[in-house]
Amino acid sequence: METQRLASDAHGIARAAELLGSGGVVAFATETVYGLGADARNGTAVAQVYAAKGRPSFNPLIVHVANLEMAQRFGVFDAPHLALAQHFWPGPLSIVVTLTANHGLSSLVTAGLSTVALRVPAHPQAQRLLAQFNGPVAAPSANPSGRISPTTPEHVMAGLWGRIDAVLDGGPCAVGLESTIIGGTPLALLRQGGLSQEDIESITGPLAAAGPDITAPGQLASHYAPRAAIRLDAEAAQGGELLLGFGSMDCDLNLSPASNLTEAAANLFAQLHTLDAQNRPIAVAPIPDTGLGAAINDRLKRAAAPR
Ligand code: TXA
Ligand code: MG
């Protein structure tokens, strides 16, 4: 794939918004770090973000929106969360809130959780892109997995050239640290970042310590796990199991009849939820451990682990 480098002018922003709208993956500047964006409602596009980064597991992603009003389409803001949003947005703060009933986000973005991390970035380029796109953009940092976060378009190009549709050139990032993440009731600091704890506490009062469920970035222990028992590498269902298939086969739901790992990633959490709602054990067909298959298998192994 040829990665386009787009100038941060009206034409470049229009092109970036158009690429996002057609399921493309576009890196763009925020005041913290460059994000690798995709339409958060489009599971296939979000799967491409994981594929481009080579992420070995599915962690929930931050959803970027143009303003608080749009954030409220996706998340429920009670008084403490609303006060934070009103005071610090736009800015380097991500707020974890409960999903609304009709959020329409891909379950790959939330990794199947019932909450979502939302952020309104302050960088003028991100503001213009989000306003023009007029929809939610899921965006982790725009670096290959395991490498440091990019703060210039050159960093992005060095890491992801040929793996993404475009880079929108917004110059160097001012903050250079990922956003601070806050969430829960009572409010807790989930990740240190570009906005200091002192600044937040000047509005909220003392924050709770993050619980045992949540630690460092990407270390969410509370990942979605089905209630049902899960058996992996199953060729067929046994005694009462529902079969989640892959590739051409007889099964209850199929992650990708065409054996396409991008499609399988996009379907993973939604199909697990659907099967889990039927209160029967779940068997899962073998998934190749290459490309996005590694992240799919990582998540399935966690879902199948004894608990
Ligand atoms: O500054 C930033 O935050 C950058 C720019 C691009 O906005 N983005 C970023 O995204 O750092 P990412 O994907 O690297 O960080 C997302 C982290 C996850 O690892 C997880 O710790 C947390 O956000 N997160 C996302 N959704 C969550 C949720 N529902 N509950 C708790 N934590 C969540
Ligand atoms: Mg990152």
XYZ file of C-alpha atoms and ligand atoms in Angstrom:
341
model
C 0.000 0.000 0.000
C 1.204 3.506 -0.848
C 0.912 5.805 2.194
C -0.127 9.340 1.218
C 1.382 12.239 3.118
C -1.320 14.905 3.277
C -0.698 18.592 3.970
C -2.623 20.146 6.836
C -4.705 22.386 4.581
C -8.381 22.285 3.601
C -7.652 19.833 0.815
C -5.605 17.461 3.016
C -8.193 17.470 5.768
C -11.026 16.841 3.323
C -9.081 13.910 1.847
C -8.340 12.476 5.310
C -12.029 12.719 6.293
C -12.983 11.024 3.032
C -10.508 8.190 3.671
C -11.905 7.685 7.193
C -15.420 7.629 5.758
C -14.519 4.884 3.327
C -12.990 2.642 6.010
C -9.405 3.867 5.643
C -6.745 4.215 8.331
C -5.236 7.698 8.724
C -2.603 9.023 11.129
C -3.275 12.547 12.420
C -1.784 14.914 14.965
C -3.265 15.487 18.390
C -1.644 17.675 21.042
C -0.442 14.525 22.869
C 0.894 12.130 20.200
C -0.042 11.145 16.643
C -3.067 8.881 16.572
C -3.820 6.140 14.055
C -7.479 6.769 13.300
C -10.347 4.719 11.909
C -14.130 5.124 11.927
C -15.045 3.717 15.365
C -18.348 2.360 13.989
C -16.598 0.297 11.328
C -15.196 -2.935 12.772
C -13.242 -3.767 9.641
C -11.548 -0.372 9.654
C -10.715 -0.737 13.364
C -9.274 -4.188 12.683
C -6.958 -2.565 10.110
C -5.605 -0.312 12.871
C -4.609 -3.376 14.900
C -3.161 -5.010 11.804
C -1.081 -1.937 10.902
C 0.296 -1.653 14.449
C 0.889 -5.380 14.720
C -0.695 -5.281 18.167
C -0.524 -8.707 19.783
C -3.768 -8.197 21.710
C -6.962 -6.186 21.566
C -6.955 -3.442 24.170
C -9.849 -1.011 24.163
C -9.110 2.134 22.140
C -9.800 5.799 22.850
C -12.622 7.275 20.763
C -11.995 10.836 19.594
C -14.859 13.219 18.923
C -15.210 16.901 17.984
C -17.062 18.059 21.087
C -18.903 17.088 24.268
C -22.247 16.957 22.490
C -20.946 14.238 20.179
C -19.307 12.438 23.107
C -22.725 12.201 24.753
C -24.034 10.186 21.829
C -21.644 7.409 22.840
C -21.175 7.760 26.590
C -23.343 8.591 29.612
C -21.866 11.527 31.546
C -23.016 11.789 35.133
C -22.222 14.940 37.144
C -18.545 14.237 38.042
C -17.629 13.072 34.524
C -19.503 16.000 32.993
C -17.650 18.493 35.176
C -14.325 17.043 34.010
C -15.333 17.192 30.353
C -16.586 20.762 30.652
C -13.424 21.891 32.374
C -10.690 20.054 30.459
C -12.035 19.506 26.940
C -10.685 20.033 24.428
C -7.456 18.724 25.931
C -5.180 15.818 26.886
C -7.771 13.986 29.001
C -9.646 10.764 28.152
C -12.750 10.018 30.203
C -14.093 6.464 30.642
C -17.887 6.377 30.831
C -20.689 3.837 30.369
C -21.792 3.277 26.770
C -25.165 4.688 25.721
C -27.842 2.235 24.565
C -27.569 3.093 20.864
C -23.876 3.953 20.676
C -23.287 2.136 17.387
C -19.549 1.686 18.063
C -17.766 -1.465 16.935
C -17.265 -3.820 19.878
C -13.654 -4.137 18.754
C -13.137 -0.510 19.890
C -14.326 -1.217 23.423
C -12.879 -4.759 23.425
C -16.352 -5.898 24.411
C -16.518 -3.762 27.595
C -19.639 -1.825 28.584
C -17.601 1.366 28.934
C -15.771 3.591 26.456
C -12.846 6.015 26.743
C -13.730 9.325 25.034
C -11.569 12.339 24.268
C -11.945 15.720 22.568
C -8.419 16.643 21.442
C -7.329 20.300 21.348
C -4.923 20.220 18.388
C -6.445 22.435 15.674
C -5.808 19.822 13.000
C -7.546 17.093 15.008
C -10.410 19.515 15.678
C -10.838 20.283 11.980
C -10.587 16.626 10.964
C -13.129 15.478 13.564
C -15.537 18.310 12.696
C -15.310 17.521 9.003
C -15.618 13.747 9.501
C -18.482 14.379 11.933
C -18.173 10.947 13.535
C -16.231 8.985 16.176
C -12.581 8.155 15.429
C -10.890 5.314 17.309
C -7.182 6.061 17.579
C -4.325 4.450 19.483
C -0.882 6.006 19.125
C 0.405 5.748 15.538
C 3.412 3.487 16.174
C 4.100 -0.190 15.592
C 3.294 -2.193 18.723
C 6.097 -2.112 21.272
C 7.730 1.041 19.857
C 7.559 4.504 21.318
C 4.695 6.852 20.543
C 5.208 9.195 17.562
C 5.249 12.956 17.991
C 6.151 13.962 14.420
C 4.880 12.872 10.989
C 8.381 11.534 10.311
C 8.075 9.150 13.280
C 4.790 7.900 11.870
C 6.237 7.435 8.391
C 9.295 5.623 9.767
C 7.132 3.147 11.668
C 4.064 2.642 9.517
C 4.883 3.649 5.953
C 3.197 1.267 3.520
C 0.857 -0.066 6.235
C -1.651 2.796 6.467
C -3.591 4.926 3.967
C -2.298 8.364 4.900
C -0.508 10.627 7.352
C -1.955 14.099 7.858
C 1.027 16.348 8.573
C 0.270 18.393 11.685
C 3.834 19.199 12.714
C 5.292 18.184 16.078
C 2.970 17.401 19.000
C 3.062 19.936 21.825
C 2.446 17.610 24.789
C 4.339 14.522 23.639
C 2.795 12.288 26.314
C -0.412 10.306 25.926
C -3.601 11.657 27.443
C -4.373 11.146 31.106
C -7.192 8.610 31.521
C -9.750 8.955 34.254
C -12.923 7.030 34.948
C -15.091 5.060 37.313
C -17.221 5.970 40.303
C -15.666 7.290 42.469
C -13.349 8.878 39.894
C -9.961 7.200 39.639
C -6.811 7.926 37.699
C -6.377 5.030 35.235
C -3.300 6.284 33.385
C -0.910 9.146 34.058
C -0.492 11.428 31.079
C -0.452 14.901 29.629
C -2.773 16.418 32.224
C -1.440 16.327 35.784
C -3.236 14.704 38.686
C -2.984 18.014 40.571
C -4.805 19.857 37.788
C -7.555 17.250 37.775
C -7.872 17.208 41.567
C -8.236 20.993 41.584
C -11.635 20.327 39.971
C -12.610 16.928 41.358
C -11.052 16.840 44.805
C -8.892 13.821 45.756
C -9.094 10.970 43.244
C -9.596 7.371 44.286
C -6.685 4.989 43.799
C -7.164 2.858 40.680
C -8.633 -0.495 41.716
C -6.968 -3.878 41.221
C -8.835 -4.216 37.912
C -6.938 -1.507 36.151
C -3.246 -0.737 36.255
C -0.843 0.612 33.661
C -1.765 1.476 30.060
C -2.997 -1.535 28.215
C -3.033 -3.621 31.375
C -6.770 -3.869 31.804
C -7.493 -6.995 33.794
C -11.216 -6.408 33.416
C -11.266 -7.338 29.753
C -14.510 -8.704 28.523
C -14.880 -12.360 29.434
C -17.957 -14.376 28.518
C -19.872 -16.069 31.330
C -19.915 -19.306 29.378
C -17.145 -21.890 29.412
C -15.026 -21.619 26.271
C -13.220 -24.482 24.514
C -10.645 -23.568 21.881
C -9.397 -25.310 18.717
C -12.675 -27.181 18.387
C -13.423 -28.949 15.114
C -17.061 -29.545 16.078
C -19.520 -28.765 18.877
C -19.952 -31.374 21.630
C -22.799 -31.897 24.111
C -24.748 -28.654 24.173
C -21.963 -26.359 22.953
C -22.487 -23.550 20.476
C -19.806 -23.463 17.793
C -18.116 -20.235 16.767
C -16.615 -21.049 13.381
C -13.887 -19.784 11.119
C -13.690 -20.604 7.435
C -16.140 -22.720 5.525
C -17.830 -24.986 8.103
C -21.069 -25.894 9.855
C -21.438 -23.693 12.940
C -23.746 -21.397 14.897
C -21.930 -18.178 14.028
C -18.930 -17.751 11.769
C -16.168 -15.182 12.408
C -15.318 -15.262 8.713
C -16.690 -17.866 6.303
C -14.010 -16.689 3.838
C -11.191 -17.236 6.400
C -10.412 -13.511 6.426
C -8.702 -12.494 9.695
C -9.657 -8.817 9.372
C -13.302 -9.775 9.108
C -12.886 -12.222 12.007
C -11.395 -9.517 14.241
C -14.224 -7.151 13.397
C -16.801 -9.833 14.350
C -15.069 -11.327 17.393
C -16.568 -9.509 20.389
C -20.023 -9.019 18.915
C -20.353 -12.728 18.063
C -19.032 -13.831 21.473
C -21.647 -11.598 23.111
C -24.407 -13.042 20.944
C -23.447 -16.647 21.749
C -22.893 -15.889 25.429
C -26.444 -14.545 25.690
C -27.711 -18.080 25.007
C -26.279 -19.481 28.252
C -24.559 -22.465 26.699
C -20.877 -23.406 26.569
C -19.008 -22.118 23.531
C -16.581 -24.018 21.317
C -14.336 -22.016 18.991
C -12.812 -23.300 15.759
C -9.023 -23.067 15.272
C -7.861 -19.602 14.139
C -4.534 -19.287 12.278
C -1.982 -17.610 14.556
C -0.652 -15.238 11.892
C -1.272 -11.490 11.469
C -4.422 -10.413 13.307
C -4.976 -14.058 14.223
C -2.405 -13.684 17.015
C -4.485 -10.952 18.683
C -7.689 -12.932 18.166
C -6.115 -16.002 19.776
C -4.715 -13.913 22.635
C -8.185 -12.611 23.427
C -9.779 -16.064 23.053
C -7.207 -17.612 25.404
C -8.011 -14.996 28.047
C -11.730 -15.651 27.553
C -11.135 -19.390 27.955
C -8.855 -19.113 30.990
C -10.201 -20.562 34.239
C -11.677 -17.905 36.560
O -3.027 10.650 23.918
C -3.654 9.607 23.706
O -4.442 9.158 24.525
C -3.433 8.924 22.365
C -3.892 9.905 21.293
C -3.833 9.329 19.912
O -5.214 10.330 21.586
N -4.130 7.671 22.277
C -3.766 6.581 23.014
O -4.531 5.452 22.781
O -2.857 6.590 23.809
P -4.100 3.990 23.271
O -4.952 3.038 22.477
O -2.639 3.792 23.189
O -4.548 3.934 24.754
C -5.806 3.417 25.086
C -5.811 3.010 26.535
C -5.927 1.505 26.727
O -4.693 0.876 26.742
C -6.610 1.412 28.055
O -5.644 1.447 29.085
C -7.442 2.683 28.106
O -7.016 3.514 27.094
N -8.878 2.428 27.885
C -9.564 2.477 26.731
N -10.847 2.154 26.922
C -10.981 1.911 28.239
C -12.068 1.528 29.070
N -13.296 1.324 28.565
N -11.822 1.359 30.392
C -10.584 1.583 30.904
N -9.519 1.939 30.161
C -9.704 2.094 28.861
Mg 0.362 3.589 22.598
